[in-house]
PDB file of C-alpha atoms in Angstrom:
ATOM      1  CA  UNK D 449      65.727 226.155  36.429  1.00 46.00           C
ATOM      2  CA  UNK D 450      66.205 229.730  37.589  1.00 45.00           C
ATOM      3  CA  UNK D 451      64.900 232.595  35.523  1.00 45.00           C
ATOM      4  CA  UNK D 452      67.661 233.689  33.152  1.00 46.00           C
ATOM      5  CA  UNK D 453      69.387 236.851  34.183  1.00 43.00           C
ATOM      6  CA  UNK D 454      69.148 239.674  31.669  1.00 45.00           C
ATOM      7  CA  UNK D 455      72.271 239.993  29.557  1.00 45.00           C
ATOM      8  CA  UNK D 456      74.563 242.812  30.522  1.00 41.00           C
ATOM      9  CA  UNK D 457      73.846 242.758  34.260  1.00 42.00           C
ATOM     10  CA  UNK D 458      76.493 242.220  36.896  1.00 42.00           C
ATOM     11  CA  UNK D 459      78.256 238.889  37.449  1.00 46.00           C
ATOM     12  CA  UNK D 460      76.813 236.680  40.160  1.00 42.00           C
ATOM     13  CA  UNK D 461      79.127 235.675  42.985  1.00 43.00           C
ATOM     14  CA  UNK D 462      77.888 232.052  43.216  1.00 42.00           C
ATOM     15  CA  UNK D 463      80.551 229.737  44.686  1.00 45.00           C
ATOM     16  CA  UNK D 464      79.791 227.232  41.872  1.00 42.00           C
ATOM     17  CA  UNK D 465      81.568 229.608  39.496  1.00 41.00           C
ATOM     18  CA  UNK D 466      84.877 228.438  40.898  1.00 50.00           C
ATOM     19  CA  UNK D 467      84.385 224.970  39.578  1.00 81.00           C
ATOM     20  CA  UNK D 468      82.654 225.318  36.235  1.00 92.00           C
ATOM     21  CA  UNK D 469      84.275 222.141  34.973  1.00 92.00           C
ATOM     22  CA  UNK D 470      82.253 220.059  37.426  1.00 93.00           C
ATOM     23  CA  UNK D 471      79.161 222.094  36.597  1.00 94.00           C
ATOM     24  CA  UNK D 472      79.722 221.496  32.891  1.00 94.00           C
ATOM     25  CA  UNK D 473      79.962 217.750  33.504  1.00 93.00           C
ATOM     26  CA  UNK D 474      76.578 217.859  35.249  1.00 94.00           C
ATOM     27  CA  UNK D 475      75.143 219.881  32.360  1.00 95.00           C
ATOM     28  CA  UNK D 476      76.417 217.195  29.977  1.00 94.00           C
ATOM     29  CA  UNK D 477      74.331 214.687  31.965  1.00 95.00           C
ATOM     30  CA  UNK D 478      71.220 216.819  31.468  1.00 94.00           C
ATOM     31  CA  UNK D 479      71.170 218.509  34.901  1.00 94.00           C
ATOM     32  CA  UNK D 480      68.990 221.608  34.455  1.00 94.00           C
ATOM     33  CA  UNK D 481      69.967 223.074  37.818  1.00 96.00           C
ATOM     34  CA  UNK D 482      73.640 222.833  36.812  1.00 94.00           C
ATOM     35  CA  UNK D 483      72.820 224.602  33.543  1.00 95.00           C
ATOM     36  CA  UNK D 484      71.113 227.362  35.510  1.00 94.00           C
ATOM     37  CA  UNK D 485      74.321 227.818  37.504  1.00 94.00           C
ATOM     38  CA  UNK D 486      76.375 227.745  34.299  1.00 95.00           C
ATOM     39  CA  UNK D 487      74.034 230.252  32.680  1.00 95.00           C
ATOM     40  CA  UNK D 488      74.272 232.646  35.632  1.00 94.00           C
ATOM     41  CA  UNK D 489      78.066 232.348  35.603  1.00 94.00           C
ATOM     42  CA  UNK D 490      78.669 232.738  31.862  1.00 95.00           C
ATOM     43  CA  UNK D 491      75.808 234.764  30.376  1.00 95.00           C
ATOM     44  CA  UNK D 492      77.235 238.211  31.205  1.00 96.00           C
ATOM     45  CA  UNK D 493      80.655 237.316  29.744  1.00 96.00           C
ATOM     46  CA  UNK D 494      79.078 235.758  26.631  1.00 96.00           C
ATOM     47  CA  UNK D 495      76.920 238.823  26.062  1.00 96.00           C
ATOM     48  CA  UNK D 496      79.930 241.126  26.525  1.00 95.00           C
ATOM     49  CA  UNK D 497      81.916 239.271  23.858  1.00 95.00           C
ATOM     50  CA  UNK D 498      79.016 239.140  21.433  1.00 95.00           C
ATOM     51  CA  UNK D 499      78.020 242.793  21.773  1.00 95.00           C
ATOM     52  CA  UNK D 500      81.610 243.904  21.075  1.00 94.00           C
ATOM     53  CA  UNK D 501      81.519 242.055  17.747  1.00 93.00           C
ATOM     54  CA  UNK D 502      77.875 242.453  16.671  1.00 94.00           C
ATOM     55  CA  UNK D 503      77.387 245.974  18.145  1.00 91.00           C
ATOM     56  CA  UNK D 504      73.598 245.804  17.895  1.00 91.00           C
ATOM     57  CA  UNK D 505      72.099 245.104  21.326  1.00 93.00           C
ATOM     58  CA  UNK D 506      68.993 243.239  20.132  1.00 92.00           C
ATOM     59  CA  UNK D 507      70.974 240.997  17.799  1.00 92.00           C
ATOM     60  CA  UNK D 508      73.626 240.514  20.473  1.00 93.00           C
ATOM     61  CA  UNK D 509      71.009 239.278  22.941  1.00 95.00           C
ATOM     62  CA  UNK D 510      69.742 236.830  20.319  1.00 95.00           C
ATOM     63  CA  UNK D 511      73.237 235.551  19.516  1.00 95.00           C
ATOM     64  CA  UNK D 512      74.117 235.273  23.216  1.00 96.00           C
ATOM     65  CA  UNK D 513      70.994 233.160  23.799  1.00 96.00           C
ATOM     66  CA  UNK D 514      72.058 230.928  20.877  1.00 95.00           C
ATOM     67  CA  UNK D 515      75.496 230.540  22.467  1.00 96.00           C
ATOM     68  CA  UNK D 516      73.966 229.514  25.781  1.00 96.00           C
ATOM     69  CA  UNK D 517      71.778 226.965  24.006  1.00 95.00           C
ATOM     70  CA  UNK D 518      74.910 225.678  22.233  1.00 95.00           C
ATOM     71  CA  UNK D 519      76.604 225.268  25.626  1.00 95.00           C
ATOM     72  CA  UNK D 520      73.652 223.194  26.814  1.00 96.00           C
ATOM     73  CA  UNK D 521      73.568 221.048  23.676  1.00 95.00           C
ATOM     74  CA  UNK D 522      77.324 220.616  23.317  1.00 94.00           C
ATOM     75  CA  UNK D 523      78.184 220.175  27.001  1.00 94.00           C
ATOM     76  CA  UNK D 524      79.220 216.558  26.407  1.00 94.00           C
ATOM     77  CA  UNK D 525      81.829 217.763  23.888  1.00 94.00           C
ATOM     78  CA  UNK D 526      83.642 219.929  26.430  1.00 93.00           C
ATOM     79  CA  UNK D 527      87.127 218.630  27.285  1.00 91.00           C
ATOM     80  CA  UNK D 528      88.786 220.152  30.397  1.00 89.00           C
ATOM     81  CA  UNK D 529      92.260 219.337  29.062  1.00 89.00           C
ATOM     82  CA  UNK D 530      91.621 221.644  26.081  1.00 88.00           C
ATOM     83  CA  UNK D 531      90.946 224.689  28.252  1.00 88.00           C
ATOM     84  CA  UNK D 532      88.639 226.172  30.861  1.00 92.00           C
ATOM     85  CA  UNK D 533      84.858 226.284  30.521  1.00 94.00           C
ATOM     86  CA  UNK D 534      85.092 230.067  30.345  1.00 94.00           C
ATOM     87  CA  UNK D 535      87.563 229.914  27.465  1.00 93.00           C
ATOM     88  CA  UNK D 536      85.425 227.350  25.642  1.00 94.00           C
ATOM     89  CA  UNK D 537      82.290 229.478  26.094  1.00 95.00           C
ATOM     90  CA  UNK D 538      84.176 232.604  24.999  1.00 94.00           C
ATOM     91  CA  UNK D 539      85.390 230.848  21.854  1.00 94.00           C
ATOM     92  CA  UNK D 540      81.873 229.694  20.941  1.00 95.00           C
ATOM     93  CA  UNK D 541      80.507 233.199  21.647  1.00 96.00           C
ATOM     94  CA  UNK D 542      83.125 234.869  19.473  1.00 95.00           C
ATOM     95  CA  UNK D 543      82.598 232.440  16.580  1.00 95.00           C
ATOM     96  CA  UNK D 544      78.818 232.833  16.720  1.00 95.00           C
ATOM     97  CA  UNK D 545      79.123 236.624  16.796  1.00 94.00           C
ATOM     98  CA  UNK D 546      81.511 236.665  13.826  1.00 94.00           C
ATOM     99  CA  UNK D 547      79.177 234.316  11.931  1.00 93.00           C
ATOM    100  CA  UNK D 548      76.254 236.686  12.565  1.00 92.00           C
ATOM    101  CA  UNK D 549      78.231 239.696  11.313  1.00 92.00           C
ATOM    102  CA  UNK D 550      79.387 237.796   8.223  1.00 92.00           C
ATOM    103  CA  UNK D 551      75.857 236.572   7.550  1.00 90.00           C
ATOM    104  CA  UNK D 552      74.459 240.098   7.860  1.00 88.00           C
ATOM    105  CA  UNK D 553      77.206 241.438   5.574  1.00 91.00           C
ATOM    106  CA  UNK D 554      76.571 238.701   3.002  1.00 89.00           C
ATOM    107  CA  UNK D 555      72.847 239.500   3.035  1.00 87.00           C
ATOM    108  CA  UNK D 556      73.602 243.197   2.539  1.00 88.00           C
ATOM    109  CA  UNK D 557      76.023 242.403  -0.292  1.00 88.00           C
ATOM    110  CA  UNK D 558      73.431 240.162  -1.987  1.00 89.00           C
ATOM    111  CA  UNK D 559      70.771 242.881  -1.735  1.00 88.00           C
ATOM    112  CA  UNK D 560      73.147 245.484  -3.184  1.00 88.00           C
ATOM    113  CA  UNK D 561      74.196 243.162  -6.001  1.00 86.00           C
ATOM    114  CA  UNK D 562      70.563 242.356  -6.818  1.00 84.00           C
ATOM    115  CA  UNK D 563      69.657 246.052  -6.824  1.00 79.00           C
ATOM    116  CA  UNK D 564      72.629 246.776  -9.089  1.00 76.00           C
ATOM    117  CA  UNK D 565      71.642 243.943 -11.452  1.00 73.00           C
ATOM    118  CA  UNK D 566      68.060 245.181 -11.625  1.00 70.00           C
ATOM    119  CA  UNK D 567      69.207 248.731 -12.293  1.00 65.00           C
ATOM    120  CA  UNK D 568      71.818 247.656 -14.834  1.00 56.00           C
ATOM    121  CA  UNK D 569      69.557 245.224 -16.643  1.00 54.00           C
ATOM    122  CA  UNK D 570      66.810 247.818 -17.010  1.00 56.00           C
ATOM    123  CA  UNK D 571      69.313 250.248 -18.511  1.00 58.00           C
ATOM    124  CA  UNK D 572      70.916 247.524 -20.647  1.00 63.00           C
ATOM    125  CA  UNK D 573      67.552 246.407 -22.020  1.00 69.00           C
ATOM    126  CA  UNK D 574      66.658 249.947 -23.057  1.00 65.00           C
ATOM    127  CA  UNK D 575      70.108 250.574 -24.530  1.00 66.00           C
ATOM    128  CA  UNK D 576      70.026 247.270 -26.401  1.00 74.00           C
ATOM    129  CA  UNK D 577      66.545 247.962 -27.743  1.00 70.00           C
ATOM    130  CA  UNK D 578      67.573 251.429 -28.954  1.00 68.00           C
ATOM    131  CA  UNK D 579      70.764 250.061 -30.498  1.00 73.00           C
ATOM    132  CA  UNK D 580      68.889 247.266 -32.285  1.00 75.00           C
ATOM    133  CA  UNK D 581      66.332 249.727 -33.606  1.00 75.00           C
ATOM    134  CA  UNK D 582      69.007 252.114 -34.881  1.00 73.00           C
ATOM    135  CA  UNK D 583      70.867 249.246 -36.566  1.00 79.00           C
ATOM    136  CA  UNK D 584      67.626 248.034 -38.175  1.00 79.00           C
ATOM    137  CA  UNK D 585      66.926 251.498 -39.546  1.00 82.00           C
ATOM    138  CA  UNK D 586      70.472 251.745 -40.894  1.00 81.00           C
ATOM    139  CA  UNK D 587      70.195 248.322 -42.552  1.00 79.00           C
ATOM    140  CA  UNK D 588      66.888 249.346 -44.209  1.00 82.00           C
ATOM    141  CA  UNK D 589      68.435 252.604 -45.414  1.00 85.00           C
ATOM    142  CA  UNK D 590      71.475 250.760 -46.789  1.00 84.00           C
ATOM    143  CA  UNK D 591      69.285 248.151 -48.481  1.00 83.00           C
ATOM    144  CA  UNK D 592      67.463 250.958 -50.303  1.00 87.00           C
ATOM    145  CA  UNK D 593      70.847 251.924 -51.814  1.00 87.00           C
ATOM    146  CA  UNK D 594      71.183 248.550 -53.583  1.00 87.00           C
ATOM    147  CA  UNK D 595      69.861 247.664 -57.020  1.00 89.00           C
ATOM    148  CA  UNK D 596      66.552 245.797 -57.106  1.00 89.00           C
ATOM    149  CA  UNK D 597      68.224 242.455 -57.923  1.00 87.00           C
ATOM    150  CA  UNK D 598      70.879 242.928 -55.206  1.00 87.00           C
ATOM    151  CA  UNK D 599      68.246 243.835 -52.592  1.00 87.00           C
ATOM    152  CA  UNK D 600      66.036 240.855 -53.505  1.00 89.00           C
ATOM    153  CA  UNK D 601      68.972 238.406 -53.514  1.00 88.00           C
ATOM    154  CA  UNK D 602      70.355 239.635 -50.171  1.00 85.00           C
ATOM    155  CA  UNK D 603      66.883 239.664 -48.592  1.00 85.00           C
ATOM    156  CA  UNK D 604      66.107 236.118 -49.710  1.00 87.00           C
ATOM    157  CA  UNK D 605      69.503 234.806 -48.617  1.00 85.00           C
ATOM    158  CA  UNK D 606      69.835 236.541 -45.247  1.00 80.00           C
ATOM    159  CA  UNK D 607      66.280 237.042 -44.074  1.00 80.00           C
ATOM    160  CA  UNK D 608      64.712 233.875 -45.467  1.00 83.00           C
ATOM    161  CA  UNK D 609      67.787 231.642 -45.280  1.00 85.00           C
ATOM    162  CA  UNK D 610      67.825 230.551 -48.925  1.00 86.00           C
ATOM    163  CA  UNK D 611      70.968 229.185 -50.603  1.00 89.00           C
ATOM    164  CA  UNK D 612      72.487 230.801 -53.721  1.00 89.00           C
ATOM    165  CA  UNK D 613      70.828 228.127 -55.877  1.00 91.00           C
ATOM    166  CA  UNK D 614      67.415 228.676 -54.209  1.00 90.00           C
ATOM    167  CA  UNK D 615      67.749 232.457 -54.644  1.00 89.00           C
ATOM    168  CA  UNK D 616      68.601 231.953 -58.341  1.00 91.00           C
ATOM    169  CA  UNK D 617      65.530 229.728 -58.788  1.00 91.00           C
ATOM    170  CA  UNK D 618      63.248 232.118 -56.883  1.00 90.00           C
ATOM    171  CA  UNK D 619      64.381 235.108 -58.949  1.00 90.00           C
ATOM    172  CA  UNK D 620      64.648 233.100 -62.216  1.00 92.00           C
ATOM    173  CA  UNK D 621      68.192 234.400 -62.675  1.00 91.00           C
ATOM    174  CA  UNK D 622      71.353 232.465 -63.567  1.00 93.00           C
ATOM    175  CA  UNK D 623      73.346 231.299 -60.529  1.00 91.00           C
ATOM    176  CA  UNK D 624      76.595 233.126 -61.504  1.00 92.00           C
ATOM    177  CA  UNK D 625      74.645 236.392 -61.850  1.00 92.00           C
ATOM    178  CA  UNK D 626      73.089 235.916 -58.388  1.00 89.00           C
ATOM    179  CA  UNK D 627      76.487 235.225 -56.824  1.00 90.00           C
ATOM    180  CA  UNK D 628      77.961 238.365 -58.427  1.00 91.00           C
ATOM    181  CA  UNK D 629      74.979 240.575 -57.453  1.00 89.00           C
ATOM    182  CA  UNK D 630      75.026 239.285 -53.883  1.00 87.00           C
ATOM    183  CA  UNK D 631      78.773 239.816 -53.553  1.00 89.00           C
ATOM    184  CA  UNK D 632      78.488 243.373 -54.931  1.00 89.00           C
ATOM    185  CA  UNK D 633      75.409 244.028 -52.765  1.00 87.00           C
ATOM    186  CA  UNK D 634      77.136 242.810 -49.602  1.00 86.00           C
ATOM    187  CA  UNK D 635      80.173 244.992 -50.344  1.00 88.00           C
ATOM    188  CA  UNK D 636      77.901 248.025 -50.737  1.00 88.00           C
ATOM    189  CA  UNK D 637      76.060 247.129 -47.511  1.00 82.00           C
ATOM    190  CA  UNK D 638      79.328 246.744 -45.641  1.00 85.00           C
ATOM    191  CA  UNK D 639      80.533 250.151 -46.866  1.00 85.00           C
ATOM    192  CA  UNK D 640      77.199 251.786 -46.088  1.00 85.00           C
ATOM    193  CA  UNK D 641      77.125 250.308 -42.559  1.00 80.00           C
ATOM    194  CA  UNK D 642      80.719 251.376 -41.922  1.00 79.00           C
ATOM    195  CA  UNK D 643      81.891 247.845 -41.192  1.00 72.00           C
ATOM    196  CA  UNK D 644      85.628 247.352 -41.460  1.00 69.00           C
ATOM    197  CA  UNK D 645      87.169 244.001 -42.297  1.00 59.00           C
TER     198      UNK D 645
END
């Protein structure tokens, strides 16, 4: 096989260019010489299409090489009745170039989203920690405003998960008294915390 011509150089004037359909059929049969002819005929056009879409020369050369490899691998799929070899190659080149741009954009979008999540989560964690701490301090301050029995009943019920009956037994206080003290204590806590119903 001939050495590949660098992308972006002039178009060869090989007579085989006139009948690329026949050349493509030979490529489909694995003819490396035919692929060399096809490569020489199509590589400049493929590169031109790709570079217009991708805009980066190094990436465009890479994509153009991938297109030429696709032409080699998919040669058997070419159908002359669907269009010329040039049109088929141009379509593959354009699709590959668009895919590369979309892939690069998706990668950039993912990186930006990840950076935003990392930045946001760090801020959110700090804000949440500060908010939790402030609420805890306010709850402690409000609890200090309750009577001893109210504070003990509320603490046992809400921080230790005891039922009214268990709170009454733990504090050796009648159940109706515990229910009343807890209700009054919770109302005072709600008012102190500024919670509206």
